[in-house]
């Protein structure tokens, strides 16, 4: 055979690998055996040998699958494995690539679970007296779960639908794998330090017992118990019960249910507010009606319906008093009048009026006497006067004129003699009935004429 | 009167307390009417709170203490 007819190791191995790849029975195998020569690499991958009485097979569990383990694989452990068989080309060996590994009789986990449950129960961590009540209307709700799972979405949408009033704070938490328990503890502690939340929802969606195992860890249980904020546990599905559920203040069968238990329903609240409102109406209306009836009754009562009867006695009394007052006044007035009269008389006795009257009378007498005297005097004077007038008349020279005598005047001087007269003198001759102006033509003394 | 910012829970509790008090029936009329007014205001407050509570604040608390918005339909930003 020429050398060209020989296969390379690599080609042979590739061929064998293709055979393994093509065989459906090797793609998913379930094997049970005992762990031996377990090596946990720093990278997180686990290498071991799986053996039984008759054979052994090399096995590798890569980090992704290994992180889901709830337990630490140890030599001598009986395990159940799900995986696939393939060829590692570098060494030309076939080996088991492990996807899932469970200790023999999953029971060991349940034993651990039951042991812890019993212990914590003895300590009293599950006692209802320690359970905090969940606030009726939380203002802030803390959610402690993975931000990538379905649980967070279910919780958020449920809260949004039922009660959008509350603020939601999400504390990103690992809920699966080896780091899950410390992560849960840390989140609980952080939420408590922040102290802003009224209630915490701690949990994750469903999964295998290993997936949920962190919630069966003692540290988690103690952290939940120690939380000052009430915690609602929401782990897995309805049938999954974890230690966390026993310690939590309230257990919800699913994350969605936890959200429903954490908040009231908005629509129900609407109804409640409306009910309260209508109750308020009814109560106050009823009270008003009762008060009105009471008032009506009072208004119809004897004192209010016939108020005159109330004040009638007082009116009568007033009238009586007025009468009495009038009488008393009259008596008093009469008394006063008598006194006044008495005083008046007394004063009158002393009055100057009498003297005045007396003097008046005397005055009148005197006036009368005076008048009489005066009249007498006047009459007498009058008589004397008249006598004088008569005498005078008898002596009146003018009276002589009537008997034919005249009186001559010159320059308004009565002429008693012709002595000083001369020719041409103007004379006024007065007659008893008039005057005559005459001119002297000649003066004739008495002896010449005799 | 300056009312302090009251929460929905406080308003609801007060409202229930008012209804309870009025139900007992021994509140004088003036007080009853005051309580009634207060109750109606509270019910209005609760009602509008419920009606307007559409946008829920959802945020992620980072390890640094900072908060960032979270949309449950899209997941973490």
Short mmCIF file of C-alpha atoms in Angstrom, two decimals:
data_model
loop_
_atom_site.label_atom_id
_atom_site.label_comp_id
_atom_site.label_asym_id
_atom_site.label_seq_id
_atom_site.Cartn_x
_atom_site.Cartn_y
_atom_site.Cartn_z
CA UNK A 1 0.00 0.00 0.00
CA UNK A 2 1.25 3.42 -0.89
CA UNK A 3 1.58 5.94 1.83
CA UNK A 4 -1.15 7.95 0.14
CA UNK A 5 -3.55 5.17 1.09
CA UNK A 6 -2.94 5.80 4.80
CA UNK A 7 -5.27 8.05 6.74
CA UNK A 8 -4.00 10.77 8.96
CA UNK A 9 -4.90 10.45 12.64
CA UNK A 10 -6.81 13.63 12.31
CA UNK A 11 -8.84 12.36 9.38
CA UNK A 12 -9.57 9.13 11.20
CA UNK A 13 -10.63 10.96 14.28
CA UNK A 14 -12.82 13.31 12.24
CA UNK A 15 -14.41 10.26 10.66
CA UNK A 16 -15.11 8.73 13.99
CA UNK A 17 -16.48 12.02 15.28
CA UNK A 18 -18.85 12.19 12.31
CA UNK A 19 -20.09 8.71 13.26
CA UNK A 20 -20.72 9.88 16.82
CA UNK A 21 -22.44 13.03 15.53
CA UNK A 22 -24.68 11.06 13.24
CA UNK A 23 -25.81 8.62 15.90
CA UNK A 24 -29.05 9.93 17.46
CA UNK A 25 -28.63 7.61 20.44
CA UNK A 26 -25.53 9.49 21.45
CA UNK A 27 -27.07 12.97 21.18
CA UNK A 28 -29.03 12.61 24.38
CA UNK A 29 -28.05 9.95 26.81
CA UNK A 30 -29.12 9.30 30.35
CA UNK A 31 -26.44 7.59 32.39
CA UNK A 32 -26.09 6.77 36.03
CA UNK A 33 -22.83 6.08 37.79
CA UNK A 34 -20.40 7.05 40.46
CA UNK A 35 -18.28 10.16 40.35
CA UNK A 36 -14.58 9.64 40.50
CA UNK A 37 -11.56 11.83 40.08
CA UNK A 38 -13.70 15.00 40.20
CA UNK A 39 -11.80 18.14 39.27
CA UNK A 40 -13.45 21.52 39.44
CA UNK A 41 -11.46 23.85 37.30
CA UNK A 42 -11.03 27.55 38.13
CA UNK A 43 -12.88 28.38 34.95
CA UNK A 44 -15.96 26.68 36.40
CA UNK A 45 -15.76 23.58 34.18
CA UNK A 46 -15.90 20.25 35.96
CA UNK A 47 -13.96 17.18 34.83
CA UNK A 48 -14.54 13.72 36.23
CA UNK A 49 -14.84 10.08 35.48
CA UNK A 50 -18.18 8.33 35.65
CA UNK A 51 -17.86 4.72 36.51
CA UNK A 52 -19.69 1.62 37.64
CA UNK A 53 -18.69 -1.93 38.31
CA UNK A 54 -18.00 -2.68 34.67
CA UNK A 55 -16.79 0.46 32.96
CA UNK A 56 -15.75 4.04 33.17
CA UNK A 57 -16.13 7.03 30.91
CA UNK A 58 -14.49 10.43 30.96
CA UNK A 59 -16.93 13.28 31.47
CA UNK A 60 -16.87 17.05 31.20
CA UNK A 61 -19.40 19.50 32.53
CA UNK A 62 -18.90 22.97 31.19
CA UNK A 63 -19.38 26.02 33.32
CA UNK A 64 -22.81 26.95 31.93
CA UNK A 65 -24.28 23.63 32.96
CA UNK A 66 -22.18 23.38 36.11
CA UNK A 67 -23.46 26.70 37.43
CA UNK A 68 -26.93 25.21 37.64
CA UNK A 69 -25.85 22.55 40.08
CA UNK A 70 -27.45 22.77 43.48
CA UNK A 71 -24.79 20.62 45.00
CA UNK A 72 -21.07 20.22 44.78
CA UNK A 73 -20.04 17.00 42.96
CA UNK A 74 -17.70 14.88 45.01
CA UNK A 75 -15.88 11.60 44.45
CA UNK A 76 -17.97 8.61 45.32
CA UNK A 77 -21.31 10.36 44.71
CA UNK A 78 -23.89 8.34 42.82
CA UNK A 79 -25.35 10.58 40.14
CA UNK A 80 -27.83 10.68 37.32
CA UNK A 81 -26.57 12.40 34.21
CA UNK A 82 -28.15 13.76 31.07
CA UNK A 83 -25.74 14.61 28.29
CA UNK A 84 -24.32 13.59 24.96
CA UNK A 85 -21.34 11.48 23.94
CA UNK A 86 -18.81 12.86 21.56
CA UNK A 87 -15.20 12.71 20.53
CA UNK A 88 -12.57 15.04 21.80
CA UNK A 89 -10.49 15.23 18.68
CA UNK A 90 -7.34 16.49 20.33
CA UNK A 91 -6.93 13.32 22.37
CA UNK A 92 -8.93 11.02 20.22
CA UNK A 93 -11.04 10.09 23.17
CA UNK A 94 -14.72 9.95 23.48
CA UNK A 95 -16.34 11.41 26.50
CA UNK A 96 -19.59 12.29 28.11
CA UNK A 97 -20.54 15.98 27.88
CA UNK A 98 -22.82 16.54 30.86
CA UNK A 99 -25.84 18.86 30.61
CA UNK A 100 -27.53 17.96 33.87
CA UNK A 101 -26.44 16.06 36.90
CA UNK A 102 -28.50 15.05 39.90
CA UNK A 103 -27.33 13.14 42.91
CA UNK A 104 -28.73 9.65 43.12
CA UNK A 105 -32.26 9.68 44.40
CA UNK A 106 -32.87 13.36 44.11
CA UNK A 107 -33.97 12.46 47.59
CA UNK A 108 -30.75 13.74 49.03
CA UNK A 109 -31.88 17.27 48.23
CA UNK A 110 -35.24 16.60 49.78
CA UNK A 111 -33.53 15.22 52.82
CA UNK A 112 -31.47 18.38 53.05
CA UNK A 113 -34.61 20.43 52.47
CA UNK A 114 -36.53 18.62 55.17
CA UNK A 115 -33.66 18.80 57.60
CA UNK A 116 -33.34 22.56 57.18
CA UNK A 117 -37.11 23.00 57.32
CA UNK A 118 -37.28 21.08 60.56
CA UNK A 119 -34.44 23.03 62.06
CA UNK A 120 -35.84 26.43 61.15
CA UNK A 121 -39.28 25.38 62.30
CA UNK A 122 -37.83 24.43 65.66
CA UNK A 123 -36.21 27.83 65.85
CA UNK A 124 -39.57 29.36 65.22
CA UNK A 125 -38.80 31.09 61.95
CA UNK A 126 -42.09 30.02 60.41
CA UNK A 127 -44.29 31.17 63.28
CA UNK A 128 -47.17 33.34 62.29
CA UNK A 129 -46.45 35.71 65.15
CA UNK A 130 -43.34 36.82 63.29
CA UNK A 131 -45.18 37.43 60.07
CA UNK A 132 -45.41 41.07 59.16
CA UNK A 133 -48.60 42.29 57.58
CA UNK A 134 -48.53 43.34 53.96
CA UNK A 135 -49.48 47.02 53.55
CA UNK A 136 -52.85 47.52 51.90
CA UNK A 137 -51.69 50.29 49.61
CA UNK A 138 -47.93 50.05 49.11
CA UNK A 139 -46.29 53.16 47.74
CA UNK A 140 -43.02 51.50 46.79
CA UNK A 141 -42.64 47.87 45.93
CA UNK A 142 -39.24 46.21 45.75
CA UNK A 143 -38.79 43.30 43.38
CA UNK A 144 -35.87 40.99 44.02
CA UNK A 145 -35.40 38.80 41.00
CA UNK A 146 -33.53 38.47 37.76
CA UNK A 147 -34.10 41.30 35.33
CA UNK A 148 -34.03 38.90 32.42
CA UNK A 149 -36.53 36.22 33.36
CA UNK A 150 -40.21 35.99 32.64
CA UNK A 151 -40.98 36.52 36.31
CA UNK A 152 -40.01 40.20 36.28
CA UNK A 153 -42.17 40.79 33.23
CA UNK A 154 -45.13 38.97 34.78
CA UNK A 155 -44.80 40.87 38.04
CA UNK A 156 -44.39 44.27 36.39
CA UNK A 157 -47.27 43.86 33.98
CA UNK A 158 -49.53 42.58 36.73
CA UNK A 159 -48.65 45.50 39.00
CA UNK A 160 -49.12 47.93 36.14
CA UNK A 161 -52.52 46.51 35.34
CA UNK A 162 -53.79 46.29 38.90
CA UNK A 163 -52.27 49.20 40.72
CA UNK A 164 -50.22 51.73 38.78
CA UNK A 165 -50.07 53.96 41.86
CA UNK A 166 -47.09 52.18 43.35
CA UNK A 167 -43.53 52.82 42.36
CA UNK A 168 -41.52 49.73 41.55
CA UNK A 169 -37.87 49.32 42.41
CA UNK A 170 -36.12 46.34 40.93
CA UNK A 171 -33.12 44.95 42.75
CA UNK A 172 -31.37 42.82 40.14
CA UNK A 173 -30.77 39.47 41.79
CA UNK A 174 -29.27 36.19 40.67
CA UNK A 175 -31.87 33.53 41.31
CA UNK A 176 -30.16 30.51 39.91
CA UNK A 177 -26.77 28.91 40.31
CA UNK A 178 -24.16 28.98 42.99
CA UNK A 179 -24.22 32.77 43.36
CA UNK A 180 -27.98 32.95 43.68
CA UNK A 181 -28.22 32.58 47.46
CA UNK A 182 -25.65 35.28 48.30
CA UNK A 183 -27.19 37.50 45.65
CA UNK A 184 -30.67 37.10 47.16
CA UNK A 185 -29.29 37.79 50.64
CA UNK A 186 -27.46 40.84 49.39
CA UNK A 187 -30.55 42.22 47.63
CA UNK A 188 -32.68 41.75 50.74
CA UNK A 189 -30.08 43.57 52.79
CA UNK A 190 -29.78 46.38 50.24
CA UNK A 191 -33.51 46.87 50.04
CA UNK A 192 -33.64 47.04 53.83
CA UNK A 193 -30.81 49.55 53.93
CA UNK A 194 -32.56 51.74 51.36
CA UNK A 195 -35.68 51.40 53.48
CA UNK A 196 -37.81 52.90 50.76
CA UNK A 197 -40.01 49.92 50.01
CA UNK A 198 -43.22 48.97 51.78
CA UNK A 199 -43.09 45.39 50.60
CA UNK A 200 -40.58 43.12 48.84
CA UNK A 201 -41.34 40.46 46.26
CA UNK A 202 -38.63 37.82 46.24
CA UNK A 203 -38.66 35.01 43.75
CA UNK A 204 -38.31 33.64 40.28
CA UNK A 205 -40.20 31.65 37.74
CA UNK A 206 -40.50 27.91 37.68
CA UNK A 207 -37.70 25.47 37.10
CA UNK A 208 -36.21 22.26 38.36
CA UNK A 209 -35.57 21.70 42.02
CA UNK A 210 -31.98 22.69 41.38
CA UNK A 211 -33.07 25.88 39.68
CA UNK A 212 -35.05 26.86 42.71
CA UNK A 213 -32.52 25.59 45.18
CA UNK A 214 -31.22 28.98 46.27
CA UNK A 215 -34.58 29.56 47.92
CA UNK A 216 -33.96 26.51 50.07
CA UNK A 217 -30.68 27.86 51.39
CA UNK A 218 -30.40 28.65 55.04
CA UNK A 219 -28.80 32.07 54.46
CA UNK A 220 -31.71 33.07 52.28
CA UNK A 221 -34.22 31.87 54.84
CA UNK A 222 -32.47 33.85 57.59
CA UNK A 223 -32.23 36.96 55.41
CA UNK A 224 -35.96 36.79 54.70
CA UNK A 225 -36.67 36.31 58.39
CA UNK A 226 -34.45 39.25 59.29
CA UNK A 227 -35.99 41.65 56.81
CA UNK A 228 -37.67 44.69 58.35
CA UNK A 229 -39.75 45.03 55.20
CA UNK A 230 -42.49 42.44 54.74
CA UNK A 231 -41.62 39.89 52.09
CA UNK A 232 -43.86 38.02 49.71
CA UNK A 233 -42.15 34.92 48.33
CA UNK A 234 -42.89 34.02 44.75
CA UNK A 235 -40.85 31.01 43.83
CA UNK A 236 -41.52 28.68 40.93
CA UNK A 237 -44.89 27.21 40.18
CA UNK A 238 -47.82 26.52 42.37
CA UNK A 239 -46.56 23.09 43.39
CA UNK A 240 -43.05 24.20 44.26
CA UNK A 241 -42.58 24.98 47.90
CA UNK A 242 -39.30 26.29 49.20
CA UNK A 243 -37.97 27.14 52.63
CA UNK A 244 -38.23 30.79 51.57
CA UNK A 245 -41.98 30.31 51.23
CA UNK A 246 -42.24 29.12 54.83
CA UNK A 247 -40.24 32.03 56.23
CA UNK A 248 -41.76 34.75 54.06
CA UNK A 249 -44.50 36.93 55.51
CA UNK A 250 -46.75 35.82 52.70
CA UNK A 251 -46.35 33.04 50.17
CA UNK A 252 -47.50 33.46 46.60
CA UNK A 253 -47.85 30.42 44.36
CA UNK A 254 -46.35 32.26 41.37
CA UNK A 255 -44.67 35.59 40.65
CA UNK A 256 -47.87 36.86 39.02
CA UNK A 257 -49.82 35.84 42.09
CA UNK A 258 -47.27 37.64 44.25
CA UNK A 259 -47.91 40.84 42.32
CA UNK A 260 -51.63 40.31 42.78
CA UNK A 261 -51.22 39.78 46.50
CA UNK A 262 -48.94 42.79 46.90
CA UNK A 263 -51.42 45.36 45.65
CA UNK A 264 -55.14 45.92 45.60
CA UNK A 265 -56.93 45.89 42.29
CA UNK A 266 -57.53 49.32 40.83
CA UNK A 267 -60.99 48.43 39.59
CA UNK A 268 -61.99 47.04 42.97
CA UNK A 269 -60.66 50.22 44.53
CA UNK A 270 -62.75 52.29 42.16
CA UNK A 271 -65.77 50.31 43.33
CA UNK A 272 -64.75 50.74 46.94
CA UNK A 273 -64.31 54.49 46.59
CA UNK A 274 -67.69 54.71 44.88
CA UNK A 275 -69.25 52.58 47.60
CA UNK A 276 -67.75 54.77 50.30
CA UNK A 277 -69.00 57.82 48.47
CA UNK A 278 -72.55 56.57 48.19
CA UNK A 279 -72.44 55.42 51.79
CA UNK A 280 -71.38 58.93 52.79
CA UNK A 281 -74.34 60.31 50.84
CA UNK A 282 -76.76 57.90 52.43
CA UNK A 283 -75.55 58.36 55.97
CA UNK A 284 -75.57 62.13 55.82
CA UNK A 285 -78.90 62.21 54.04
CA UNK A 286 -80.37 59.90 56.66
CA UNK A 287 -78.95 62.00 59.45
CA UNK A 288 -80.27 65.18 57.86
CA UNK A 289 -83.69 63.62 57.51
CA UNK A 290 -83.64 62.47 61.13
CA UNK A 291 -82.58 65.91 62.29
CA UNK A 292 -85.28 67.50 60.15
CA UNK A 293 -87.90 65.21 61.68
CA UNK A 294 -86.64 66.07 65.11
CA UNK A 295 -86.86 69.74 64.25
CA UNK A 296 -90.39 69.35 62.86
CA UNK A 297 -91.45 67.59 66.03
CA UNK A 298 -89.99 70.34 68.13
CA UNK A 299 -91.58 73.00 65.97
CA UNK A 300 -94.95 71.35 66.47
CA UNK A 301 -94.43 71.10 70.18
CA UNK A 302 -96.74 73.06 72.49
CA UNK A 303 -94.30 75.82 73.49
CA UNK A 304 -93.16 76.52 69.93
CA UNK A 305 -96.52 76.16 68.22
CA UNK A 306 -98.36 78.47 70.68
CA UNK A 307 -95.71 80.88 71.78
CA UNK A 308 -98.31 83.39 73.11
CA UNK A 309 -99.08 80.98 75.91
CA UNK A 310 -95.51 81.26 76.91
CA UNK A 311 -95.53 84.96 77.35
CA UNK A 312 -99.13 85.42 78.38
CA UNK A 313 -98.40 85.22 82.14
CA UNK A 314 -95.74 87.80 81.66
CA UNK A 315 -98.13 90.08 79.76
CA UNK A 316 -100.63 89.76 82.54
CA UNK A 317 -98.07 90.40 85.15
CA UNK A 318 -96.88 93.42 83.21
CA UNK A 319 -100.40 94.81 82.97
CA UNK A 320 -100.84 94.33 86.70
CA UNK A 321 -97.60 96.06 87.40
CA UNK A 322 -98.51 98.94 85.08
CA UNK A 323 -101.80 99.34 86.88
CA UNK A 324 -100.09 99.30 90.22
CA UNK A 325 -97.60 101.78 88.97
CA UNK A 326 -100.33 104.13 87.75
CA UNK A 327 -102.13 103.91 91.12
CA UNK A 328 -98.99 104.52 93.02
CA UNK A 329 -98.23 107.46 90.79
CA UNK A 330 -101.68 108.95 91.36
CA UNK A 331 -101.44 108.61 95.10
CA UNK A 332 -98.04 110.15 95.03
CA UNK A 333 -99.22 112.96 92.78
CA UNK A 334 -102.17 113.74 95.01
CA UNK A 335 -99.94 113.76 98.01
CA UNK A 336 -97.57 116.08 96.26
CA UNK A 337 -100.44 118.36 95.13
CA UNK A 338 -101.72 118.67 98.68
CA UNK A 339 -98.26 119.49 99.87
CA UNK A 340 -97.91 122.04 97.12
CA UNK A 341 -101.25 123.57 97.97
CA UNK A 342 -100.20 123.81 101.57
CA UNK A 343 -96.96 125.45 100.65
CA UNK A 344 -98.76 127.70 98.22
CA UNK A 345 -101.12 128.91 100.89
CA UNK A 346 -98.22 129.44 103.23
CA UNK A 347 -96.42 131.42 100.65
CA UNK A 348 -99.54 133.28 99.75
CA UNK A 349 -99.89 134.33 103.36
CA UNK A 350 -96.53 135.97 103.09
CA UNK A 351 -97.24 137.38 99.68
CA UNK A 352 -96.59 141.14 98.93
CA UNK A 353 -99.65 140.99 96.71
CA UNK A 354 -101.98 142.06 99.47
CA UNK A 355 -99.90 145.09 100.31
CA UNK A 356 -99.69 145.75 96.67
CA UNK A 357 -103.49 145.65 96.35
CA UNK A 358 -103.87 147.88 99.33
CA UNK A 359 -101.45 150.39 97.89
CA UNK A 360 -103.09 150.05 94.56
CA UNK A 361 -106.41 150.91 96.05
CA UNK A 362 -104.96 153.88 97.87
CA UNK A 363 -103.27 154.92 94.69
CA UNK A 364 -106.55 154.72 92.88
CA UNK A 365 -108.25 156.83 95.57
CA UNK A 366 -105.50 159.35 95.35
CA UNK A 367 -105.68 159.37 91.55
CA UNK A 368 -109.41 159.88 91.81
CA UNK A 369 -108.95 162.73 94.28
CA UNK A 370 -106.28 164.20 92.10
CA UNK A 371 -108.48 163.96 89.02
CA UNK A 372 -111.34 165.53 90.88
CA UNK A 373 -109.12 168.37 92.14
CA UNK A 374 -107.62 168.85 88.75
CA UNK A 375 -111.04 168.93 87.08
CA UNK A 376 -112.29 171.33 89.63
CA UNK A 377 -109.24 173.48 89.16
CA UNK A 378 -109.54 173.38 85.39
CA UNK A 379 -113.26 174.19 85.49
CA UNK A 380 -112.61 177.03 87.77
CA UNK A 381 -109.84 178.36 85.59
CA UNK A 382 -112.06 177.91 82.57
CA UNK A 383 -114.82 179.91 84.25
CA UNK A 384 -112.34 182.62 85.19
CA UNK A 385 -111.02 182.56 81.70
CA UNK A 386 -114.44 182.83 80.20
CA UNK A 387 -115.25 185.73 82.51
CA UNK A 388 -111.99 187.35 81.48
CA UNK A 389 -112.80 186.75 77.83
CA UNK A 390 -116.16 188.32 78.33
CA UNK A 391 -114.62 191.30 80.03
CA UNK A 392 -112.03 191.46 77.38
CA UNK A 393 -114.65 191.32 74.73
CA UNK A 394 -116.45 194.12 76.43
CA UNK A 395 -113.29 196.12 76.30
CA UNK A 396 -112.39 195.14 72.68
CA UNK A 397 -111.73 198.34 70.79
CA UNK A 398 -112.61 196.65 67.58
CA UNK A 399 -116.08 196.21 68.93
CA UNK A 400 -116.27 199.99 69.00
CA UNK A 401 -115.58 200.02 65.27
CA UNK A 402 -118.92 198.40 64.69
CA UNK A 403 -120.46 201.37 66.21
CA UNK A 404 -118.92 203.48 63.45
CA UNK A 405 -115.50 204.32 64.80
CA UNK A 406 -112.32 203.85 62.75
CA UNK A 407 -108.74 203.52 63.76
CA UNK A 408 -106.06 205.24 61.76
CA UNK A 409 -102.56 203.94 61.30
CA UNK A 410 -99.57 205.51 59.83
CA UNK A 411 -96.64 203.33 59.03
CA UNK A 412 -98.39 200.61 61.03
CA UNK A 413 -98.56 202.81 64.07
CA UNK A 414 -101.92 203.63 65.53
CA UNK A 415 -102.54 207.35 65.48
CA UNK A 416 -103.70 208.70 68.78
CA UNK A 417 -103.22 212.32 67.72
CA UNK A 418 -103.27 214.36 64.63
CA UNK A 419 -100.39 216.31 65.80
CA UNK A 420 -97.67 214.87 63.75
CA UNK A 421 -99.68 214.50 60.62
CA UNK A 422 -99.11 216.53 57.59
CA UNK A 423 -100.45 216.83 54.13
CA UNK A 424 -100.00 214.01 51.81
CA UNK A 425 -99.36 211.49 54.60
CA UNK A 426 -100.68 208.10 53.74
CA UNK A 427 -103.08 206.78 56.36
CA UNK A 428 -104.64 203.37 56.76
CA UNK A 429 -108.17 203.61 58.15
CA UNK A 430 -109.41 200.42 59.69
CA UNK A 431 -113.16 199.87 59.74
CA UNK A 432 -114.82 196.94 61.40
CA UNK A 433 -115.31 195.49 57.97
CA UNK A 434 -112.25 196.63 56.04
CA UNK A 435 -109.47 199.08 55.48
CA UNK A 436 -109.17 202.26 53.51
CA UNK A 437 -106.00 203.97 52.41
CA UNK A 438 -106.47 207.73 52.66
CA UNK A 439 -104.36 210.81 52.07
CA UNK A 440 -104.25 213.65 54.39
CA UNK A 441 -105.43 216.73 52.64
CA UNK A 442 -105.39 218.96 55.59
CA UNK A 443 -104.79 218.82 59.27
CA UNK A 444 -107.19 220.66 61.41
CA UNK A 445 -106.44 220.94 65.10
CA UNK A 446 -109.28 220.82 67.43
CA UNK A 447 -109.40 224.54 68.46
CA UNK A 448 -109.60 225.75 64.88
CA UNK A 449 -112.56 223.53 64.31
CA UNK A 450 -114.44 224.88 67.47
CA UNK B 1 -55.73 74.75 55.44
CA UNK B 2 -52.50 73.50 53.97
CA UNK B 3 -52.81 69.79 53.62
CA UNK B 4 -49.68 67.80 53.62
CA UNK B 5 -49.09 65.69 50.56
CA UNK B 6 -51.18 62.69 51.34
CA UNK B 7 -50.80 59.28 49.89
CA UNK B 8 -53.60 57.24 48.40
CA UNK B 9 -53.34 54.87 51.36
CA UNK B 10 -53.75 57.69 53.88
CA UNK B 11 -56.68 59.12 51.96
CA UNK B 12 -58.34 55.70 51.74
CA UNK B 13 -57.80 55.01 55.44
CA UNK B 14 -59.19 58.43 56.41
CA UNK B 15 -62.15 57.95 54.10
CA UNK B 16 -62.95 54.57 55.65
CA UNK B 17 -62.57 56.06 59.12
CA UNK B 18 -64.96 58.88 58.24
CA UNK B 19 -67.55 56.46 56.93
CA UNK B 20 -67.15 54.34 60.07
CA UNK B 21 -67.58 57.40 62.30
CA UNK B 22 -70.66 58.54 60.42
CA UNK B 23 -72.10 55.04 60.50
CA UNK B 24 -71.99 55.08 64.28
CA UNK B 25 -74.51 57.89 64.04
CA UNK B 26 -73.51 59.85 67.11
CA UNK B 27 -71.70 62.66 65.32
CA UNK B 28 -73.32 66.09 65.77
CA UNK B 29 -74.81 67.48 62.57
CA UNK B 30 -72.19 70.19 61.96
CA UNK B 31 -69.38 67.69 62.41
CA UNK B 32 -71.23 65.19 60.27
CA UNK B 33 -71.48 67.72 57.46
CA UNK B 34 -67.81 68.64 57.83
CA UNK B 35 -66.91 64.96 57.79
CA UNK B 36 -69.13 64.42 54.80
CA UNK B 37 -67.40 67.25 52.92
CA UNK B 38 -64.01 65.88 53.87
CA UNK B 39 -65.12 62.39 52.84
CA UNK B 40 -66.31 63.61 49.46
CA UNK B 41 -63.02 65.43 48.91
CA UNK B 42 -61.12 62.29 49.85
CA UNK B 43 -63.20 60.09 47.58
CA UNK B 44 -62.61 62.59 44.78
CA UNK B 45 -58.90 62.52 45.57
CA UNK B 46 -58.78 58.72 45.57
CA UNK B 47 -60.85 58.52 42.45
CA UNK B 48 -58.67 60.92 40.49
CA UNK B 49 -55.52 59.25 41.83
CA UNK B 50 -56.76 55.95 40.49
CA UNK B 51 -57.89 57.49 37.27
CA UNK B 52 -54.65 59.26 36.58
CA UNK B 53 -52.29 56.57 37.76
CA UNK B 54 -51.46 55.34 34.32
CA UNK B 55 -47.71 55.61 34.16
CA UNK B 56 -46.07 53.39 36.68
CA UNK B 57 -42.56 54.25 37.65
CA UNK B 58 -40.44 51.16 37.31
CA UNK B 59 -36.73 51.43 37.88
CA UNK B 60 -33.77 49.23 38.52
CA UNK B 61 -31.68 49.96 41.57
CA UNK B 62 -28.07 49.44 40.55
CA UNK B 63 -25.47 48.27 43.00
CA UNK B 64 -24.12 51.80 43.08
CA UNK B 65 -27.51 52.93 44.31
CA UNK B 66 -28.32 54.67 41.04
CA UNK B 67 -31.66 53.95 39.44
CA UNK B 68 -32.38 53.46 35.77
CA UNK B 69 -35.72 53.11 34.05
CA UNK B 70 -36.98 49.62 33.25
CA UNK B 71 -39.45 48.61 30.62
CA UNK B 72 -40.88 45.21 31.52
CA UNK B 73 -41.78 44.58 27.92
CA UNK B 74 -38.26 45.14 26.65
CA UNK B 75 -36.24 43.93 29.61
CA UNK B 76 -33.16 45.56 30.99
CA UNK B 77 -31.65 48.38 28.91
#
